[in-house]
Amino acid sequence: MNKRYVIALVAFLTVIIGALVFYKFNNRKYNLTLESQDGKVRFDLGKICDEKPSRCSDLSYTCKVTDLSLDKMFDGKDIDSVVYLDDDYKKSDSPTNKCYIGANNHYFYFCIDNENSLIYNELISGFYPEESDGGYMVSPFYDEEGLKWKEKNFLTWKDTVGLSSFEELVKFYEKTDSSLYEIDKENQMVTVKLFGTDGNVSGDKATVTVEGEEIAVELIKD
């Protein structure tokens, strides 16, 4: 075989292999996996991320997704419900850039921050008290990861995922683990048990109480 032909063939194959490797590397997709803080739910949305998801706060994560659309992201997935939210965090009848889903007694919140940037987190809030168990609670507040433990936390309905009344607050909790909450309709209060990262129930609780136009959340130490 002609030496020049061999050299040309090797060079050609090198270019082709290099191009294939470059294409595969630049078109690599990563899994978007939701994992609950208690370790009881692991939910795979498939290889849809353009880069590895990364933590952007204590409980929230972010990733890039090409041609991001929340209504398509959940097609064919085993979830209980999808609730879309408008820019004022009111429930929407049509797909928007914000939503939360219910899956196996847990809630997860999603927000398209810009064209291809997705931020997501489990709907929980944490108390980190001194000399007490503390822990996490199932929370209707989309952006309240850490709550004050020495005093009441006062929030509004606009801080919730589209809730607007005590009745809707009750319905929100009724789709979670029934062993973690108690409803007091007379006092418009939900008492929520806290849990740890190991899934064990904490000795502490929190009360979520409707007080006029506000919602008060308070840690109750054991």
Tab-separated table of C-alpha atoms in Angstrom:
chain	number	residue	atom	x	y	z
A	1	MET	CA	0.000	0.000	0.000
A	2	ASN	CA	1.306	3.447	-0.892
A	3	LYS	CA	2.887	5.131	2.145
A	4	ARG	CA	1.274	8.487	1.357
A	5	TYR	CA	-2.111	6.787	1.120
A	6	VAL	CA	-1.658	5.191	4.549
A	7	ILE	CA	-0.641	8.524	6.096
A	8	ALA	CA	-3.644	10.278	4.507
A	9	LEU	CA	-5.995	7.528	5.683
A	10	VAL	CA	-4.689	7.705	9.258
A	11	ALA	CA	-5.014	11.497	9.238
A	12	PHE	CA	-8.555	11.265	7.878
A	13	LEU	CA	-9.589	8.710	10.497
A	14	THR	CA	-8.011	10.832	13.243
A	15	VAL	CA	-10.054	13.839	12.164
A	16	ILE	CA	-13.267	11.780	12.012
A	17	ILE	CA	-12.724	10.196	15.429
A	18	GLY	CA	-11.815	13.574	16.924
A	19	ALA	CA	-14.956	15.126	15.464
A	20	LEU	CA	-17.121	12.309	16.851
A	21	VAL	CA	-15.565	12.617	20.306
A	22	PHE	CA	-16.003	16.408	20.224
A	23	TYR	CA	-19.643	16.082	19.143
A	24	LYS	CA	-20.435	13.494	21.794
A	25	PHE	CA	-18.731	15.529	24.525
A	26	ASN	CA	-20.533	18.734	23.578
A	27	ASN	CA	-23.896	17.000	23.267
A	28	ARG	CA	-23.647	15.004	26.461
A	29	LYS	CA	-26.753	14.983	28.639
A	30	TYR	CA	-27.008	14.541	32.399
A	31	ASN	CA	-29.759	13.096	34.560
A	32	LEU	CA	-32.113	15.364	36.432
A	33	THR	CA	-32.847	13.379	39.568
A	34	LEU	CA	-35.091	14.568	42.372
A	35	GLU	CA	-34.271	13.166	45.780
A	36	SER	CA	-36.277	13.991	48.869
A	37	GLN	CA	-34.457	15.161	51.979
A	38	ASP	CA	-35.804	12.227	53.985
A	39	GLY	CA	-34.394	9.767	51.451
A	40	LYS	CA	-37.786	8.181	50.744
A	41	VAL	CA	-38.232	9.427	47.172
A	42	ARG	CA	-35.825	9.275	44.258
A	43	PHE	CA	-37.437	10.473	41.056
A	44	ASP	CA	-35.627	10.438	37.705
A	45	LEU	CA	-36.721	12.870	34.993
A	46	GLY	CA	-34.195	11.475	32.526
A	47	LYS	CA	-31.090	12.785	30.771
A	48	ILE	CA	-32.341	16.283	29.985
A	49	CYS	CA	-29.656	18.544	31.510
A	50	ASP	CA	-26.929	20.123	29.366
A	51	GLU	CA	-24.617	20.215	32.387
A	52	LYS	CA	-24.416	18.498	35.740
A	53	PRO	CA	-27.009	19.919	38.171
A	54	SER	CA	-25.392	21.996	40.908
A	55	ARG	CA	-26.479	23.310	44.294
A	56	CYS	CA	-27.439	27.016	44.297
A	57	SER	CA	-28.569	27.239	47.946
A	58	ASP	CA	-28.980	24.939	50.943
A	59	LEU	CA	-31.922	23.056	49.465
A	60	SER	CA	-32.118	24.222	45.830
A	61	TYR	CA	-30.408	23.057	42.646
A	62	THR	CA	-29.993	24.444	39.143
A	63	CYS	CA	-29.175	23.104	35.693
A	64	LYS	CA	-29.343	24.095	32.030
A	65	VAL	CA	-31.953	22.441	29.814
A	66	THR	CA	-32.197	23.134	26.067
A	67	ASP	CA	-35.633	24.243	24.828
A	68	LEU	CA	-36.948	24.159	28.367
A	69	SER	CA	-40.700	23.664	28.785
A	70	LEU	CA	-42.221	22.486	32.042
A	71	ASP	CA	-45.291	20.890	30.470
A	72	LYS	CA	-43.121	18.656	28.259
A	73	MET	CA	-40.684	17.822	31.034
A	74	PHE	CA	-43.257	15.719	32.908
A	75	ASP	CA	-44.715	13.865	29.908
A	76	GLY	CA	-45.009	10.161	30.675
A	77	LYS	CA	-43.649	10.546	34.208
A	78	ASP	CA	-45.219	8.835	37.199
A	79	ILE	CA	-46.326	11.873	39.167
A	80	ASP	CA	-49.515	12.520	41.085
A	81	SER	CA	-50.181	16.108	40.018
A	82	VAL	CA	-48.773	19.252	38.385
A	83	VAL	CA	-49.845	22.739	39.505
A	84	TYR	CA	-48.736	25.698	37.360
A	85	LEU	CA	-48.247	29.160	38.873
A	86	ASP	CA	-48.348	32.574	37.221
A	87	ASP	CA	-45.963	35.481	37.925
A	88	ASP	CA	-47.974	36.390	41.041
A	89	TYR	CA	-47.800	32.786	42.289
A	90	LYS	CA	-51.487	32.175	41.705
A	91	LYS	CA	-52.630	28.906	40.191
A	92	SER	CA	-52.783	28.888	36.404
A	93	ASP	CA	-54.935	26.718	34.135
A	94	SER	CA	-52.219	26.679	31.452
A	95	PRO	CA	-48.478	25.882	31.560
A	96	THR	CA	-46.190	28.652	32.826
A	97	ASN	CA	-42.537	28.968	33.859
A	98	LYS	CA	-43.297	27.941	37.463
A	99	CYS	CA	-44.968	24.857	38.893
A	100	TYR	CA	-44.854	22.239	41.590
A	101	ILE	CA	-45.506	18.535	41.350
A	102	GLY	CA	-46.741	15.931	43.786
A	103	ALA	CA	-44.975	12.572	43.822
A	104	ASN	CA	-45.227	9.863	46.474
A	105	ASN	CA	-46.418	12.163	49.302
A	106	HIS	CA	-43.722	14.752	48.508
A	107	TYR	CA	-43.741	18.059	46.643
A	108	PHE	CA	-41.090	19.509	44.328
A	109	TYR	CA	-41.015	23.080	42.987
A	110	PHE	CA	-39.633	24.176	39.587
A	111	CYS	CA	-38.900	27.629	38.182
A	112	ILE	CA	-37.443	28.611	34.808
A	113	ASP	CA	-35.097	31.413	35.852
A	114	ASN	CA	-34.311	32.451	32.286
A	115	GLU	CA	-34.552	30.853	28.849
A	116	ASN	CA	-32.682	27.632	29.639
A	117	SER	CA	-31.961	27.773	33.372
A	118	LEU	CA	-34.020	25.599	35.713
A	119	ILE	CA	-34.089	25.984	39.496
A	120	TYR	CA	-35.751	23.245	41.526
A	121	ASN	CA	-36.154	22.158	45.130
A	122	GLU	CA	-38.259	20.052	47.411
A	123	LEU	CA	-41.029	21.996	49.142
A	124	ILE	CA	-39.640	21.833	52.670
A	125	SER	CA	-38.393	24.349	55.221
A	126	GLY	CA	-35.925	23.770	58.011
A	127	PHE	CA	-35.562	24.758	61.654
A	128	TYR	CA	-32.056	24.614	63.152
A	129	PRO	CA	-32.497	25.318	66.883
A	130	GLU	CA	-29.964	24.991	69.646
A	131	GLU	CA	-30.496	22.321	72.315
A	132	SER	CA	-33.343	20.709	70.362
A	133	ASP	CA	-33.852	18.252	67.513
A	134	GLY	CA	-35.131	20.648	64.876
A	135	GLY	CA	-35.488	19.272	61.364
A	136	TYR	CA	-37.466	19.841	58.188
A	137	MET	CA	-41.171	20.311	57.590
A	138	VAL	CA	-43.268	19.893	54.471
A	139	SER	CA	-43.751	23.515	53.476
A	140	PRO	CA	-46.088	25.395	51.106
A	141	PHE	CA	-43.553	28.252	50.922
A	142	TYR	CA	-41.578	28.073	47.671
A	143	ASP	CA	-38.648	30.269	48.788
A	144	GLU	CA	-38.399	29.899	52.560
A	145	GLU	CA	-35.703	27.298	53.160
A	146	GLY	CA	-34.722	28.244	56.694
A	147	LEU	CA	-37.180	29.450	59.321
A	148	LYS	CA	-36.520	31.340	62.547
A	149	TRP	CA	-36.815	29.105	65.565
A	150	LYS	CA	-36.796	31.645	68.420
A	151	GLU	CA	-39.939	33.460	67.284
A	152	LYS	CA	-42.909	33.244	64.945
A	153	ASN	CA	-42.366	33.498	61.216
A	154	PHE	CA	-45.006	35.627	59.497
A	155	LEU	CA	-45.634	35.003	55.805
A	156	THR	CA	-48.390	35.807	53.327
A	157	TRP	CA	-50.368	33.800	50.797
A	158	LYS	CA	-48.113	35.273	48.092
A	159	ASP	CA	-45.250	33.329	49.677
A	160	THR	CA	-47.075	30.048	49.063
A	161	VAL	CA	-47.406	27.911	45.955
A	162	GLY	CA	-50.741	29.341	44.886
A	163	LEU	CA	-52.668	28.856	48.130
A	164	SER	CA	-55.179	31.451	49.266
A	165	SER	CA	-57.137	30.018	52.212
A	166	PHE	CA	-56.972	27.663	55.166
A	167	GLU	CA	-59.035	25.139	53.189
A	168	GLU	CA	-56.398	25.087	50.434
A	169	LEU	CA	-53.656	24.798	53.040
A	170	VAL	CA	-55.422	21.706	54.414
A	171	LYS	CA	-55.702	20.197	50.919
A	172	PHE	CA	-51.982	20.819	50.404
A	173	TYR	CA	-51.081	18.802	53.493
A	174	GLU	CA	-53.680	16.107	52.812
A	175	LYS	CA	-51.576	14.982	49.825
A	176	THR	CA	-48.567	14.316	52.048
A	177	ASP	CA	-47.766	11.630	54.633
A	178	SER	CA	-50.766	11.586	56.978
A	179	SER	CA	-48.554	10.644	59.934
A	180	LEU	CA	-46.729	13.984	59.733
A	181	TYR	CA	-49.589	16.439	60.285
A	182	GLU	CA	-52.712	17.147	62.326
A	183	ILE	CA	-55.521	19.509	61.337
A	184	ASP	CA	-57.223	21.849	63.817
A	185	LYS	CA	-60.015	23.466	61.824
A	186	GLU	CA	-61.427	25.385	64.776
A	187	ASN	CA	-58.169	27.282	65.293
A	188	GLN	CA	-57.198	27.204	61.593
A	189	MET	CA	-53.967	25.466	62.451
A	190	VAL	CA	-51.918	22.632	60.986
A	191	THR	CA	-49.399	21.000	63.325
A	192	VAL	CA	-46.562	19.488	61.331
A	193	LYS	CA	-44.019	16.975	62.619
A	194	LEU	CA	-40.410	17.656	61.666
A	195	PHE	CA	-38.111	15.001	60.222
A	196	GLY	CA	-34.401	14.548	59.686
A	197	THR	CA	-32.262	13.658	56.685
A	198	ASP	CA	-32.404	10.033	57.816
A	199	GLY	CA	-36.187	10.069	57.467
A	200	ASN	CA	-36.750	9.704	61.215
A	201	VAL	CA	-39.352	11.937	62.827
A	202	SER	CA	-37.940	14.687	65.041
A	203	GLY	CA	-39.031	15.345	68.595
A	204	ASP	CA	-40.012	18.880	67.559
A	205	LYS	CA	-43.064	20.120	65.679
A	206	ALA	CA	-44.156	23.298	63.922
A	207	THR	CA	-47.520	24.987	63.801
A	208	VAL	CA	-48.810	26.630	60.630
A	209	THR	CA	-51.627	28.983	61.618
A	210	VAL	CA	-53.763	31.362	59.562
A	211	GLU	CA	-53.879	34.698	61.407
A	212	GLY	CA	-55.932	37.191	59.439
A	213	GLU	CA	-54.130	37.835	56.138
A	214	GLU	CA	-50.916	36.262	57.382
A	215	ILE	CA	-49.655	32.758	58.014
A	216	ALA	CA	-47.699	32.220	61.220
A	217	VAL	CA	-45.186	29.383	61.411
A	218	GLU	CA	-43.702	28.574	64.808
A	219	LEU	CA	-41.374	25.902	66.139
A	220	ILE	CA	-42.754	23.912	69.062
A	221	LYS	CA	-39.948	22.205	70.947
A	222	ASP	CA	-40.554	18.802	72.444
